[in-house]
Amino acid sequence: MLYSNSWFFKNSFKGFAMDNMDQKDSLQAIHFNDIIDTQHLDFGSALSELPYEDSDGRFACASILNCAKKKIQQVSSLKNQTLVYVSFSGFEIVERQVGHLGAELLFVSIIDKLKGFLGTTAKLYNPMLGYGLIFVVPETSESRLKKNLIQIVSLLSAPQYINREVHSISARVGVFAVANQMISFKQAVRNARCALPFHDGHIAFYSNDIETHDQDRFFLQDKIEHAIDNNEFDLVYQCVHNIENGKIVGVEALLRWCDFLNDHIAPNEFMPIANRSARVKEINLCVIQKALSDYKSWIRKGLVSDSFKIWFNVSIHQLKMGFVSQLMNQLDAFGLDPKSFFIEIQESALINNVDSHLDDLLQLKSLGFGVSIDSFGSDLGCLKLITEGHCDYIKIDKKIVSDICSEKSKENFVRCLANIANHANVGVIAIGVESQSQGEALLNCGCKLAQGYFYSKPMKPEHVYFKVMGG
């Protein structure tokens, strides 16, 4: 977290103004008291040359705060402008790899790139928890904004270099456009922050129903904390079938949550929120330990061989939060080999900038894990992952599978995709198969593996034993 070494940091909002200032001044941290209520400040940067942890540091902060208040008065309200709120992921990893100063240097480099793209008409600020930016632009057209913001997300997510080493940073963007009305800067910041999407690489505009959604998000976050404390999370498994011979070649581990009211909450509802919590590592550990324990049990029963595989659904955020190191530690504890385990990543998480995530995929393969790309086919920007050997399996998007019998174009697409993958020695799995005719069409297209309700629904670990044994 930026400037986290100072003695008076404690869960606070902080920031620095960056409006046509030089690099040194741009890193002078200031407390935007008029934007976000807080009682704590966090300063201390080797680049800003502010002192650490002493009374002189407090005086330095006070003088900077007075300067900040004057600057904020210039943007106390907005009209016919748009406030953009950018939240970064990946700086925590950079800090661990190259240190706090290296992460700050990288942040300054990103600031310079963004200022170069935006030009002199935009005002840039940083009132964020952790690494992030806010900027204001004189534009309110959603279509024009979206076009430029897509370029900005691509710019910010491009591979970054420190001392000739490449690092991956990703961004998500919340947008609040102020047209034909006057609104306070403070409210504009809150609205844009409410609009922040859950997934990195995505852009979302504020709408009137987001406030209610934001309240629901905080309520669900409390329930997630309760679920972690009370071990409410569990795993089920969906089998991956060989269409040709009917054999089961592996299972996908699926997280399930039945809360204290016996309500079943879908992973796509709670995991995006859980991924933003510091306790997501506890959920990851729960998933890993349960899956490895079940796998070990199947080995003892003579159910599985070395060729039997387990797929884990993992987000890019979970990778950055240490999922792989947790998995490696647990594999050592259980005495298991990584080669039977596949890390599955959604294609949509990679689309915006495939190159920025190649290091993550290469690291997984170097450790012995397989890599699988889920819901493949919605965007051909990830095709290089197949042709360049960065993945071991692709799972064809179920929207494509559902139309394979009724649309010749979908059938031809699957046939071409399977042909490319097979020539690259990459396995192809069709997901969401719901009928025998779909299975036959897939097999005719060269896709030999499938999962879906036609073959088997997600099941508890004890039922996997009977399914594999033909019961």
PDB file of C-alpha atoms in Angstrom, residues 283-396:
ATOM      1  CA  ILE A 283     -11.443 -18.969   1.273  1.00  0.00           C
ATOM      2  CA  ASN A 284      -8.651 -20.059  -1.092  1.00  0.00           C
ATOM      3  CA  LEU A 285      -7.073 -22.178   1.632  1.00  0.00           C
ATOM      4  CA  CYS A 286     -10.444 -23.770   2.412  1.00  0.00           C
ATOM      5  CA  VAL A 287     -10.924 -24.701  -1.269  1.00  0.00           C
ATOM      6  CA  ILE A 288      -7.402 -26.067  -1.616  1.00  0.00           C
ATOM      7  CA  GLN A 289      -7.470 -28.144   1.559  1.00  0.00           C
ATOM      8  CA  LYS A 290     -10.895 -29.646   0.830  1.00  0.00           C
ATOM      9  CA  ALA A 291      -9.950 -30.500  -2.784  1.00  0.00           C
ATOM     10  CA  LEU A 292      -6.610 -32.079  -1.862  1.00  0.00           C
ATOM     11  CA  SER A 293      -8.187 -33.998   1.000  1.00  0.00           C
ATOM     12  CA  ASP A 294     -10.857 -35.396  -1.352  1.00  0.00           C
ATOM     13  CA  TYR A 295      -8.224 -36.230  -3.990  1.00  0.00           C
ATOM     14  CA  LYS A 296      -6.104 -38.046  -1.403  1.00  0.00           C
ATOM     15  CA  SER A 297      -9.186 -39.992  -0.311  1.00  0.00           C
ATOM     16  CA  TRP A 298      -9.890 -41.045  -3.919  1.00  0.00           C
ATOM     17  CA  ILE A 299      -6.281 -42.246  -4.252  1.00  0.00           C
ATOM     18  CA  ARG A 300      -6.599 -44.377  -1.105  1.00  0.00           C
ATOM     19  CA  LYS A 301      -9.758 -45.960  -2.507  1.00  0.00           C
ATOM     20  CA  GLY A 302      -7.961 -46.756  -5.770  1.00  0.00           C
ATOM     21  CA  LEU A 303     -10.305 -44.436  -7.649  1.00  0.00           C
ATOM     22  CA  VAL A 304      -7.828 -42.223  -9.461  1.00  0.00           C
ATOM     23  CA  SER A 305      -4.534 -42.645 -11.282  1.00  0.00           C
ATOM     24  CA  ASP A 306      -1.835 -40.176 -12.298  1.00  0.00           C
ATOM     25  CA  SER A 307      -3.879 -39.262 -15.370  1.00  0.00           C
ATOM     26  CA  PHE A 308      -6.887 -38.113 -13.324  1.00  0.00           C
ATOM     27  CA  LYS A 309      -7.073 -34.303 -13.216  1.00  0.00           C
ATOM     28  CA  ILE A 310      -8.590 -31.590 -11.032  1.00  0.00           C
ATOM     29  CA  TRP A 311      -9.393 -28.141 -12.411  1.00  0.00           C
ATOM     30  CA  PHE A 312      -9.456 -25.126 -10.074  1.00  0.00           C
ATOM     31  CA  ASN A 313     -11.337 -21.997 -11.133  1.00  0.00           C
ATOM     32  CA  VAL A 314      -9.038 -19.110 -10.181  1.00  0.00           C
ATOM     33  CA  SER A 315      -9.369 -15.382 -10.891  1.00  0.00           C
ATOM     34  CA  ILE A 316      -6.450 -13.160 -11.864  1.00  0.00           C
ATOM     35  CA  HIS A 317      -6.915 -11.385  -8.531  1.00  0.00           C
ATOM     36  CA  GLN A 318      -6.582 -14.680  -6.632  1.00  0.00           C
ATOM     37  CA  LEU A 319      -3.341 -15.404  -8.507  1.00  0.00           C
ATOM     38  CA  LYS A 320      -1.989 -12.032  -7.423  1.00  0.00           C
ATOM     39  CA  MET A 321      -3.098 -12.734  -3.841  1.00  0.00           C
ATOM     40  CA  GLY A 322      -0.872 -15.814  -3.552  1.00  0.00           C
ATOM     41  CA  PHE A 323      -3.211 -18.675  -4.516  1.00  0.00           C
ATOM     42  CA  VAL A 324      -0.409 -20.615  -6.222  1.00  0.00           C
ATOM     43  CA  SER A 325       1.993 -20.392  -3.274  1.00  0.00           C
ATOM     44  CA  GLN A 326      -0.818 -21.575  -0.976  1.00  0.00           C
ATOM     45  CA  LEU A 327      -1.516 -24.478  -3.340  1.00  0.00           C
ATOM     46  CA  MET A 328       2.184 -25.413  -3.557  1.00  0.00           C
ATOM     47  CA  ASN A 329       2.494 -25.449   0.248  1.00  0.00           C
ATOM     48  CA  GLN A 330      -0.550 -27.680   0.599  1.00  0.00           C
ATOM     49  CA  LEU A 331       0.600 -30.030  -2.172  1.00  0.00           C
ATOM     50  CA  ASP A 332       3.843 -30.495  -0.235  1.00  0.00           C
ATOM     51  CA  ALA A 333       1.865 -31.148   2.957  1.00  0.00           C
ATOM     52  CA  PHE A 334      -0.352 -33.739   1.240  1.00  0.00           C
ATOM     53  CA  GLY A 335       2.549 -35.262  -0.734  1.00  0.00           C
ATOM     54  CA  LEU A 336       0.928 -34.613  -4.118  1.00  0.00           C
ATOM     55  CA  ASP A 337       2.358 -33.679  -7.526  1.00  0.00           C
ATOM     56  CA  PRO A 338       1.303 -30.434  -9.293  1.00  0.00           C
ATOM     57  CA  LYS A 339       1.031 -32.192 -12.667  1.00  0.00           C
ATOM     58  CA  SER A 340      -2.479 -33.489 -11.859  1.00  0.00           C
ATOM     59  CA  PHE A 341      -3.820 -29.999 -11.130  1.00  0.00           C
ATOM     60  CA  PHE A 342      -4.965 -27.374 -13.615  1.00  0.00           C
ATOM     61  CA  ILE A 343      -5.458 -23.686 -12.917  1.00  0.00           C
ATOM     62  CA  GLU A 344      -8.488 -22.480 -14.878  1.00  0.00           C
ATOM     63  CA  ILE A 345      -8.785 -18.788 -15.775  1.00  0.00           C
ATOM     64  CA  GLN A 346     -11.712 -17.087 -17.504  1.00  0.00           C
ATOM     65  CA  GLU A 347     -10.938 -15.894 -21.019  1.00  0.00           C
ATOM     66  CA  SER A 348     -12.746 -12.614 -20.238  1.00  0.00           C
ATOM     67  CA  ALA A 349     -10.134 -11.838 -17.548  1.00  0.00           C
ATOM     68  CA  LEU A 350      -7.359 -12.048 -20.157  1.00  0.00           C
ATOM     69  CA  ILE A 351      -8.950 -10.359 -23.156  1.00  0.00           C
ATOM     70  CA  ASN A 352      -8.022  -6.719 -22.495  1.00  0.00           C
ATOM     71  CA  ASN A 353      -4.305  -7.404 -22.367  1.00  0.00           C
ATOM     72  CA  VAL A 354      -3.142 -10.964 -22.876  1.00  0.00           C
ATOM     73  CA  ASP A 355       0.566 -10.039 -22.840  1.00  0.00           C
ATOM     74  CA  SER A 356       0.387  -8.549 -19.333  1.00  0.00           C
ATOM     75  CA  HIS A 357      -0.665 -11.949 -17.921  1.00  0.00           C
ATOM     76  CA  LEU A 358       1.779 -14.192 -19.810  1.00  0.00           C
ATOM     77  CA  ASP A 359       4.256 -14.157 -16.925  1.00  0.00           C
ATOM     78  CA  ASP A 360       1.545 -15.494 -14.583  1.00  0.00           C
ATOM     79  CA  LEU A 361       0.777 -18.344 -16.985  1.00  0.00           C
ATOM     80  CA  LEU A 362       4.446 -19.152 -17.576  1.00  0.00           C
ATOM     81  CA  GLN A 363       5.053 -19.253 -13.820  1.00  0.00           C
ATOM     82  CA  LEU A 364       2.217 -21.752 -13.378  1.00  0.00           C
ATOM     83  CA  LYS A 365       3.612 -24.025 -16.087  1.00  0.00           C
ATOM     84  CA  SER A 366       7.167 -23.749 -14.716  1.00  0.00           C
ATOM     85  CA  LEU A 367       5.886 -25.003 -11.339  1.00  0.00           C
ATOM     86  CA  GLY A 368       4.341 -28.048 -13.002  1.00  0.00           C
ATOM     87  CA  PHE A 369       0.682 -26.975 -13.086  1.00  0.00           C
ATOM     88  CA  GLY A 370      -1.477 -27.192 -16.179  1.00  0.00           C
ATOM     89  CA  VAL A 371      -3.225 -24.069 -17.462  1.00  0.00           C
ATOM     90  CA  SER A 372      -6.783 -24.066 -18.736  1.00  0.00           C
ATOM     91  CA  ILE A 373      -8.701 -21.156 -20.323  1.00  0.00           C
ATOM     92  CA  ASP A 374     -12.411 -21.217 -19.448  1.00  0.00           C
ATOM     93  CA  SER A 375     -15.321 -20.009 -21.650  1.00  0.00           C
ATOM     94  CA  PHE A 376     -13.012 -19.759 -24.648  1.00  0.00           C
ATOM     95  CA  GLY A 377     -14.234 -18.423 -27.976  1.00  0.00           C
ATOM     96  CA  SER A 378     -15.973 -15.145 -27.130  1.00  0.00           C
ATOM     97  CA  ASP A 379     -12.932 -13.172 -28.315  1.00  0.00           C
ATOM     98  CA  LEU A 380     -10.112 -14.382 -30.553  1.00  0.00           C
ATOM     99  CA  GLY A 381      -7.631 -12.057 -28.852  1.00  0.00           C
ATOM    100  CA  CYS A 382      -6.590 -15.028 -26.693  1.00  0.00           C
ATOM    101  CA  LEU A 383      -5.875 -17.314 -29.647  1.00  0.00           C
ATOM    102  CA  LYS A 384      -2.130 -16.772 -29.191  1.00  0.00           C
ATOM    103  CA  LEU A 385      -2.375 -18.645 -25.864  1.00  0.00           C
ATOM    104  CA  ILE A 386      -3.050 -21.771 -27.931  1.00  0.00           C
ATOM    105  CA  THR A 387      -0.655 -21.194 -30.817  1.00  0.00           C
ATOM    106  CA  GLU A 388       2.253 -20.155 -28.573  1.00  0.00           C
ATOM    107  CA  GLY A 389       1.772 -23.000 -26.074  1.00  0.00           C
ATOM    108  CA  HIS A 390       0.790 -20.942 -23.030  1.00  0.00           C
ATOM    109  CA  CYS A 391      -2.110 -23.223 -22.053  1.00  0.00           C
ATOM    110  CA  ASP A 392      -2.848 -26.946 -21.893  1.00  0.00           C
ATOM    111  CA  TYR A 393      -6.632 -26.916 -22.233  1.00  0.00           C
ATOM    112  CA  ILE A 394      -9.344 -24.602 -23.495  1.00  0.00           C
ATOM    113  CA  LYS A 395     -12.996 -24.902 -22.509  1.00  0.00           C
ATOM    114  CA  ILE A 396     -15.358 -23.820 -25.276  1.00  0.00           C
TER     115      ILE A 396
END
